[in-house]
Coordinates of C-alpha atoms in Angstrom, one line a residue:
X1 CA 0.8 -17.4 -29.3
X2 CA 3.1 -17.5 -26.3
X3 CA 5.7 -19.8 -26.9
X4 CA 9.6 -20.6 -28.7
X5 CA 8.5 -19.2 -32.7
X6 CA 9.2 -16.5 -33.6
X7 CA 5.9 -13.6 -33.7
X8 CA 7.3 -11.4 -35.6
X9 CA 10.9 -10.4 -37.9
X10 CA 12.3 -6.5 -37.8
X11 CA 15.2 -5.9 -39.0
X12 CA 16.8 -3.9 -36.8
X13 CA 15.6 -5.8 -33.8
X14 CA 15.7 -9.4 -34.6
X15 CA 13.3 -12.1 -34.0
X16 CA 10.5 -11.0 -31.4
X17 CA 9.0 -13.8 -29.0
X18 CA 6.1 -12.7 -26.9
X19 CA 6.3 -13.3 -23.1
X20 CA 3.0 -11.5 -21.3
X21 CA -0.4 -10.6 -23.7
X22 CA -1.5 -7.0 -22.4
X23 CA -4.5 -6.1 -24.7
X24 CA -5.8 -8.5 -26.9
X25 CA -9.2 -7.2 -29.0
X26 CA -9.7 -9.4 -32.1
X27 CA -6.0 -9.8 -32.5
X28 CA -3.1 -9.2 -29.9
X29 CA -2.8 -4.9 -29.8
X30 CA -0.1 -4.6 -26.9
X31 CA 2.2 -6.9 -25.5
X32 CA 5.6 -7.6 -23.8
X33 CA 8.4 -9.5 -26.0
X34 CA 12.4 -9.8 -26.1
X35 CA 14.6 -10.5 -29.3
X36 CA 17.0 -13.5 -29.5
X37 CA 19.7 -11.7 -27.4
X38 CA 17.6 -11.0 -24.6
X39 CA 16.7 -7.6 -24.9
X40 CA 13.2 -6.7 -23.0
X41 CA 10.4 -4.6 -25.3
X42 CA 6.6 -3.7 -25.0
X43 CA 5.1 -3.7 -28.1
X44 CA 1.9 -1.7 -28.5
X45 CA 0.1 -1.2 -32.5
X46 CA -0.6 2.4 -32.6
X47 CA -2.6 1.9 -36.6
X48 CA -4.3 -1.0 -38.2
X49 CA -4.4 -0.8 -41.4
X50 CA -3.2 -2.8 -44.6
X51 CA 0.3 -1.9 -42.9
X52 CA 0.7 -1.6 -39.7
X53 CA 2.0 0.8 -37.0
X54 CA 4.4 -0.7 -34.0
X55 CA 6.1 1.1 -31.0
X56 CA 8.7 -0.9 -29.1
X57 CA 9.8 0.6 -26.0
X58 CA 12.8 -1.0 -25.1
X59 CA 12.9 -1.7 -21.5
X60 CA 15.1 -2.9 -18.2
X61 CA 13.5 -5.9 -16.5
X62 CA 13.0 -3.6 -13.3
X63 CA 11.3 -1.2 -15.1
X64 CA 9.0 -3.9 -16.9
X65 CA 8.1 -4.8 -13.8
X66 CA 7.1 -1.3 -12.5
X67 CA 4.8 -1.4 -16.1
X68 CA 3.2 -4.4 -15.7
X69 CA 2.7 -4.0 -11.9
X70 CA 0.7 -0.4 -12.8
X71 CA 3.2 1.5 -10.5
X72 CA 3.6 4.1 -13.4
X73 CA 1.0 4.4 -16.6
X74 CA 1.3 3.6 -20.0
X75 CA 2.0 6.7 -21.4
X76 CA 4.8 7.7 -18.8
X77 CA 6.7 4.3 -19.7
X78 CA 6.4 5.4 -23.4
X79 CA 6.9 8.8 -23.0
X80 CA 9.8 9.2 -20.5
X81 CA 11.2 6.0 -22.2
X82 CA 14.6 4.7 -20.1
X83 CA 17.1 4.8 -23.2
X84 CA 15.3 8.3 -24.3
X85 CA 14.2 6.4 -28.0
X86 CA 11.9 4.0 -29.2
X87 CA 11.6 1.9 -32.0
X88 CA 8.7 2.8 -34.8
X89 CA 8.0 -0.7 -36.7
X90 CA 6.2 -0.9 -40.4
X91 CA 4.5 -4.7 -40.5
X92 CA 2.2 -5.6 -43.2
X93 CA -1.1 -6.6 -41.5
X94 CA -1.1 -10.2 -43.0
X95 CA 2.7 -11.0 -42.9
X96 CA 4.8 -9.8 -39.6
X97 CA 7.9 -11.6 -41.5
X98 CA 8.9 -8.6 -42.8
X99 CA 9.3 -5.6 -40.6
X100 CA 11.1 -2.6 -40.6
X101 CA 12.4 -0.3 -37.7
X102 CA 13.7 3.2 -37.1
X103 CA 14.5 4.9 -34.0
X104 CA 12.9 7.5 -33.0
X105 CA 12.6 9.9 -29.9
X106 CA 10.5 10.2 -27.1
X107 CA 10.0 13.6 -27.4
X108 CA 9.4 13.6 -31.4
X109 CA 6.2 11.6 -30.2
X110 CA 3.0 12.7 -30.6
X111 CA 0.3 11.9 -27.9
X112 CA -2.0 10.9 -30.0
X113 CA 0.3 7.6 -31.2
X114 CA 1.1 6.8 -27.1
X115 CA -1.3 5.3 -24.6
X116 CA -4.3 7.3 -23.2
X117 CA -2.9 8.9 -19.8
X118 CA -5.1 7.3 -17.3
X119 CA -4.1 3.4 -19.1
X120 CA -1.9 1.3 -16.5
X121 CA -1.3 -2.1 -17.9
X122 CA -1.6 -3.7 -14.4
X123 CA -1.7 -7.6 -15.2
X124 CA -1.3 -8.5 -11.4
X125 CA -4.3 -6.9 -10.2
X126 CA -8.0 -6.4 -11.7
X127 CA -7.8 -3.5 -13.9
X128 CA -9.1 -3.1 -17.4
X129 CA -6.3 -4.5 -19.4
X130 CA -5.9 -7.7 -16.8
X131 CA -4.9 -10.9 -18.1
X132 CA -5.3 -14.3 -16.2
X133 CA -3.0 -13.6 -13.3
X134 CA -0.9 -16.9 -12.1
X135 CA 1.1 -14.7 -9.2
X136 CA -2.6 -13.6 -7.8
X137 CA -3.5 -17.6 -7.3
X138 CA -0.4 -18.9 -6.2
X139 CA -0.2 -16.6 -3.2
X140 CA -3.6 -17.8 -2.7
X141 CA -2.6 -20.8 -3.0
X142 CA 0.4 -20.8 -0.5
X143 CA -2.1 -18.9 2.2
X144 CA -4.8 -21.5 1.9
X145 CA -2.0 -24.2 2.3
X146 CA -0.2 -22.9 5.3
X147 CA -3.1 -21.0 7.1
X148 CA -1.1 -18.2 7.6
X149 CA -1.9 -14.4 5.8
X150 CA 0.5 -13.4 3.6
X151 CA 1.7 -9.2 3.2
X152 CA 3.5 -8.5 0.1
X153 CA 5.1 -5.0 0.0
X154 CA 6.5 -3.4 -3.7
X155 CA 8.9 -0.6 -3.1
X156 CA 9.3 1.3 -5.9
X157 CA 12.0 3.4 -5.7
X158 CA 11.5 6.4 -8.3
X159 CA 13.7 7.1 -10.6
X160 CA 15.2 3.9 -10.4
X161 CA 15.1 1.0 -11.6
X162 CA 17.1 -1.2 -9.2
X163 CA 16.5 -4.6 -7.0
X164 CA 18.6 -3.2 -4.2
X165 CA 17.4 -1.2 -1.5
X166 CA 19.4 0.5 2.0
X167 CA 19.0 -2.1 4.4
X168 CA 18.3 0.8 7.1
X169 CA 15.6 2.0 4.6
X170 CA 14.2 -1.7 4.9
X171 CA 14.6 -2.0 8.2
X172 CA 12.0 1.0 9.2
X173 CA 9.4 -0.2 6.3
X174 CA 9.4 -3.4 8.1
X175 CA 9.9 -2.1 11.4
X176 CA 6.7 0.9 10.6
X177 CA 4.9 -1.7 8.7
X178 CA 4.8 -4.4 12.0
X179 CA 4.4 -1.3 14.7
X180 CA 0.7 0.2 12.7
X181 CA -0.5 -3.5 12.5
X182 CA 0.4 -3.4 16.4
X183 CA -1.0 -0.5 17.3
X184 CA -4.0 -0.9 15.2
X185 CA -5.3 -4.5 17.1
X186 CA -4.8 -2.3 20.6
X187 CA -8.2 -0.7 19.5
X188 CA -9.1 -0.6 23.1
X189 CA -5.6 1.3 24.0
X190 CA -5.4 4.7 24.4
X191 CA -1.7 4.8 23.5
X192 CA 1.6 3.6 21.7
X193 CA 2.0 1.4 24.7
X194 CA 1.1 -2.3 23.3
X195 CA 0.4 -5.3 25.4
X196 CA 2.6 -8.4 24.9
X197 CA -0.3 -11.0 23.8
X198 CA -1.5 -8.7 21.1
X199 CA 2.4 -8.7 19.7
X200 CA 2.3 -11.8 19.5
X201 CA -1.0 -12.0 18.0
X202 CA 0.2 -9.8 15.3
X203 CA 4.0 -10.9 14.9
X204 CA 4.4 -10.7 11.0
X205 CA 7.6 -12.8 10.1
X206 CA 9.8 -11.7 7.0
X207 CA 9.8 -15.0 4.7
X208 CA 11.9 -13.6 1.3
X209 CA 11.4 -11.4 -1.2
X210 CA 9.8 -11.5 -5.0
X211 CA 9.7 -10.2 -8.2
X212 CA 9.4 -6.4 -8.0
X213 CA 11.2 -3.2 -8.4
X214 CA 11.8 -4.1 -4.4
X215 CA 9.3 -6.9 -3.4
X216 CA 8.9 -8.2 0.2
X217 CA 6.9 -10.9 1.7
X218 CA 5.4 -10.9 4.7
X219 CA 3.6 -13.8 6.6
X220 CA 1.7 -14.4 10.1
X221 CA 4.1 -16.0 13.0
X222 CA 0.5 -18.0 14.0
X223 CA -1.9 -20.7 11.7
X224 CA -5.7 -18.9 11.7
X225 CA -8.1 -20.9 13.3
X226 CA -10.0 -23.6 11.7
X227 CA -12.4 -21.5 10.2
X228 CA -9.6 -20.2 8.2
X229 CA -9.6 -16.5 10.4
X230 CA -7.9 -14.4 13.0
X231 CA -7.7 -11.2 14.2
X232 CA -4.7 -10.5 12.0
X233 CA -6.7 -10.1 9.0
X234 CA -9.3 -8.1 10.4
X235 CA -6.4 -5.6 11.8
X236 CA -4.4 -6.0 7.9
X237 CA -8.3 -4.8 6.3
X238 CA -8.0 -2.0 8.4
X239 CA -4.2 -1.2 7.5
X240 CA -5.3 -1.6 3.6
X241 CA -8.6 0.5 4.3
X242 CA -6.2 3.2 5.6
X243 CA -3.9 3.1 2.5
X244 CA -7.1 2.9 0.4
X245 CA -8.5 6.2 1.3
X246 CA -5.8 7.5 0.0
X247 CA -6.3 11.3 0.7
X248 CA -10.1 11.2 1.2
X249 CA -10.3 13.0 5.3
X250 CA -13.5 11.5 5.5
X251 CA -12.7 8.3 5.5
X252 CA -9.4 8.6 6.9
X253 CA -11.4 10.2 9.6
X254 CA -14.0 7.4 10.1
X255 CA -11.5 4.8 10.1
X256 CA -9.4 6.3 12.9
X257 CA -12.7 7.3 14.9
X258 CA -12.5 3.4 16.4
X259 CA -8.7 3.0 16.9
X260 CA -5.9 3.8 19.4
X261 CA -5.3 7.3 18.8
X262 CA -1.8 7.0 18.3
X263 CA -2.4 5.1 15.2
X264 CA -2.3 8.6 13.5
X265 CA 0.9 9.1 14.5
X266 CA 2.1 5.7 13.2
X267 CA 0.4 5.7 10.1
X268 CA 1.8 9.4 9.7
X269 CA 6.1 8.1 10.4
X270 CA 5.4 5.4 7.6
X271 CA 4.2 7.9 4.8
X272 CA 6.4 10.6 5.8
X273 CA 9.2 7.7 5.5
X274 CA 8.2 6.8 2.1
X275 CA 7.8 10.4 1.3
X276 CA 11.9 11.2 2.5
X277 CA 13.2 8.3 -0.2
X278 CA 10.6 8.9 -2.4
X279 CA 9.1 5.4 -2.7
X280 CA 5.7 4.7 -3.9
X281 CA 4.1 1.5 -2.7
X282 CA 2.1 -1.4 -3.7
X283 CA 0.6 -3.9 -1.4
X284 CA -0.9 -7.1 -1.8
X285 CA -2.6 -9.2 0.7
X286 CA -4.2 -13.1 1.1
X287 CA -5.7 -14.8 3.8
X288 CA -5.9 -18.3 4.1
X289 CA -10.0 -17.4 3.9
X290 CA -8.9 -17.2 0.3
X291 CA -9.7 -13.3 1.0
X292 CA -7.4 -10.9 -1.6
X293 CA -6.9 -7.7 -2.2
X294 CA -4.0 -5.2 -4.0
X295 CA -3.7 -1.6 -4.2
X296 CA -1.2 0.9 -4.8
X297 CA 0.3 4.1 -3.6
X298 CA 2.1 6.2 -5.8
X299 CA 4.4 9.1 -4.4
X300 CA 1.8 11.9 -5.0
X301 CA -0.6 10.2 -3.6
X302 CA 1.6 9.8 0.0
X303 CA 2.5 13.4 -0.6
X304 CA -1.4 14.5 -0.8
X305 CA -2.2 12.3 2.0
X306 CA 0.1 13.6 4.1
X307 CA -1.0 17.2 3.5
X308 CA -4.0 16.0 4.6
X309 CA -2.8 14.2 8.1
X310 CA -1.1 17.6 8.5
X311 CA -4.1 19.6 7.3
X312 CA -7.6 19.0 7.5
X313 CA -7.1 15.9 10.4
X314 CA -5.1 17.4 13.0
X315 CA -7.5 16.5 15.9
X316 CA -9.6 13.6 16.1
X317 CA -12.3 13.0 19.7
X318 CA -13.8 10.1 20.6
X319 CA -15.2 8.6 23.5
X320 CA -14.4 5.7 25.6
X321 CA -15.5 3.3 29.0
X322 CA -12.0 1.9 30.9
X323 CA -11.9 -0.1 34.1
X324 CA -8.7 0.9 36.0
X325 CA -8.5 2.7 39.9
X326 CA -8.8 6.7 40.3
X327 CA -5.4 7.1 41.8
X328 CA -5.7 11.2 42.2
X329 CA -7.8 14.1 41.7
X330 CA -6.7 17.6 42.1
X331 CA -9.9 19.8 42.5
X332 CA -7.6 22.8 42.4
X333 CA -6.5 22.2 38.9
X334 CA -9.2 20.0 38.0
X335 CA -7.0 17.3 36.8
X336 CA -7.2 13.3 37.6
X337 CA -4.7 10.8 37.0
X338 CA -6.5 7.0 36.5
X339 CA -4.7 3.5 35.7
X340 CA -6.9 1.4 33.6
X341 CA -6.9 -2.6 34.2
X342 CA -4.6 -2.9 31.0
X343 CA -2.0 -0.6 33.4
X344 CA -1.9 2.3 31.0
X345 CA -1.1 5.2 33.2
X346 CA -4.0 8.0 32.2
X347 CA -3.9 11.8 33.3
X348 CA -6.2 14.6 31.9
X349 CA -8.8 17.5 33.0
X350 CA -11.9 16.7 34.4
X351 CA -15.0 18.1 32.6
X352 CA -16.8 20.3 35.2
X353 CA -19.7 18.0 35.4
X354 CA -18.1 15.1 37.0
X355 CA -19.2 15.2 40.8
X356 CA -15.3 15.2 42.3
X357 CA -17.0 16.4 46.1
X358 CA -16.5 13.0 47.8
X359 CA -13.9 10.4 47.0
X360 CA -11.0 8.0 48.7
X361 CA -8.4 7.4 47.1
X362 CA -7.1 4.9 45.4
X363 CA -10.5 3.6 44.6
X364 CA -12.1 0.9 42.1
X365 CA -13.8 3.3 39.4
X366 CA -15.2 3.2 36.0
X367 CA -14.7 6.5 33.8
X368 CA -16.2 7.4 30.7
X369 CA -12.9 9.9 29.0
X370 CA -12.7 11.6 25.8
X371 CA -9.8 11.4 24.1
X372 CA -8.3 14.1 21.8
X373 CA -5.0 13.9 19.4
X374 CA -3.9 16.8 18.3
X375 CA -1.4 18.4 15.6
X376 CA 1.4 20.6 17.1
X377 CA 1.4 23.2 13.8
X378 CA 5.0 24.5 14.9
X379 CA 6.7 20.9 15.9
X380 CA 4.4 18.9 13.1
X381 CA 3.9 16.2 16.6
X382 CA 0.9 14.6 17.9
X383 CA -0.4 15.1 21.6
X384 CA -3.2 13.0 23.4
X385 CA -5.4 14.8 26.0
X386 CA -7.5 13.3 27.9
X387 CA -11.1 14.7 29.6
X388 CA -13.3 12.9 32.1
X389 CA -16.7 12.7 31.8
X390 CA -17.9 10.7 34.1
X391 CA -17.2 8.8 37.0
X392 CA -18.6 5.8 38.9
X393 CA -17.0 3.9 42.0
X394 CA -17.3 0.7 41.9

């Protein structure tokens, strides 16, 4: 049906041509459309019958793209509609020639003519109402072709519908968004400290932008291997998994169990930064692999997963073997200070089973240290202690 003619006449309105079919169930239900001047609409029938029921929600092209990308749900986009009215159209089922319009107001609306609250109309992912999505397979595409993963980032800026953004606002989401892939391929690091080969391992390079509310693109400085992989995407799955949990402590909890510690405290700045402009976030992500996956982040969802970061996660303990010299031990104090073979500077207590009677210093050792982040409840900052448990000369 997509095409030049004319779907429908409404007086009022004009002629309607169809540009994206939403819901389609033995004849098109819900779709987006424009009139002959240009103006934007999603059309949804709310009664079949001999005649017809229509909405039109008239609409801003940033805001149809907030719709169709599922960043708000249907019934929000109908009910808090941008101009405050919609259009209710009168069609006779088997002639869409002759329509008539009047305006109504959101708020005259009853529920039971908008969209069930939990609909999003999401036709770039894989949710009910899908349709076949072109932008899915041309980024696809473009990863397979230049072996290099892609990261696209939608900033949705609530309560706005704009394709500008405050380049200092754009400069820490890109800046945040490098700094946790960083930190999150040091799994062997004990902090924020990151060696220069992994940087350069990870180095994501800012390509352009693309159709979204605020859309940018994100691609790997290096080609995978010729298998199609890298360590990139493994470290961008765990960057999605994290995001994916949402506010779920257990998982948050088992993902962060085999990372640096200070990932917490990087994942933590880049919600707490979308949480200060109130953005909500949607990311999508292809590997050359022909691996894809999308998911969004909508601002209650940071807020609840921050309450939880602050909450329910504030320490997290695991357990760790480093290479490095024992440079000092103060049996007074119990307290060691050890620099591993990456020449990360490590100081902490020493657990009271560690054998500390005879030692020369500085000295090749291996220690077995447990590592604890904690949440200051007062300054809302993180602080790594260390423990040894065991140690071996070598």
């Amino acid at each position: 049906m997509k095409g030049t003619s004319s779907y429908m006449y409404i007086d009022l309105i004009g002629n309607i041509y169809i540009q994206e079919e939403i819901i389609y169930y033995d004849k098109l239900l819900t779709f987006t459309c424009k009139n002959d001047i240009g103006n934007l609409f999603v059309a949804s029938c709310i009664e079949l019958d001999e005649r017809e029921q229509w909405l039109f929600l008239p609409v801003s092209e940033a805001r149809l793209l907030q719709i169709l990308r599922g960043s708000i749900t249907a019934y929000e986009a109908f009910r808090n509609a941008e101009m405050g009215f919609l259009w209710k159209v009168a069609l006779k089922a088997n002639n869409y020639t002759t329509g008539a319009a009047e305006q109504v107001l959101c708020m005259d609306l009853e529920d039971d003519d908008l969209p069930d609250k939990e609909i999003v109309f999401d036709i770039y992912g894989e949710e009910t109402f899908s349709i076949k999505n072109k932008d899915r397979s041309r980024i696809i595409e473009q990863s397979v072709t230049e072996r290099r993963e892609f990261l696209d980032i939608s900033l949705e800026l609530q309560e706005s519908h704009t394709h500008e953004i405050e380049a200092s606002f754009l400069g820490k989401v890109l800046e945040g968004t490098q700094n946790i892939v960083n930190i999150i391929a040091h799994k062997k690091g004990i902090n924020a400290k990151i060696p220069k080969k992994i940087k350069e391992e990870n180095k994501l390079i800012y390509t352009g932008d693309y159709a979204a509310s605020f859309g940018i693109r994100l691609k790997s400085h290096s080609l995978a291997n010729i298998l199609n992989e890298s360590d990139l995407q493994e470290n961008l799955r765990i960057f999605m998994n994290l995001l994916e949990a949402k506010s779920d402590a257990k998982k948050i909890t088992e993902i962060l169990n085999g990372l640096n510690p200070a990932v917490i405290h990087y994942y933590k700045n880049f919600l707490s930064m979308l949480k200060k402009e109130n953005v909500s976030v949607k990311t999508y992500c292809a590997f050359p692999n022909e691996e894809y996956r999308t998911l969004n982040l909508s601002l209650d969802e940071v807020n609840q997963c921050l309450k939880v970061l602050e909450s329910d996660i504030k320490e997290i303990t695991k357990e760790d073997i480093f290479l490095g010299k024992l440079v000092a031990i103060d049996t007074t104090t119990s307290s060691f200070k050890f620099i591993s073979d990456d020449e990360e500077a490590i100081s902490g207590v020493i657990d009271k089973s560690v054998n500390t009677d005879e030692y020369r210093l500085p000295k090749e050792a291996k220690v077995k240290l447990k590592i604890r982040t904690k949440l200051n409840d007062f300054t809302g900052k993180e602080r790594i202690e260390y423990e040894l448990l065991e140690l071996q000369y070598q």
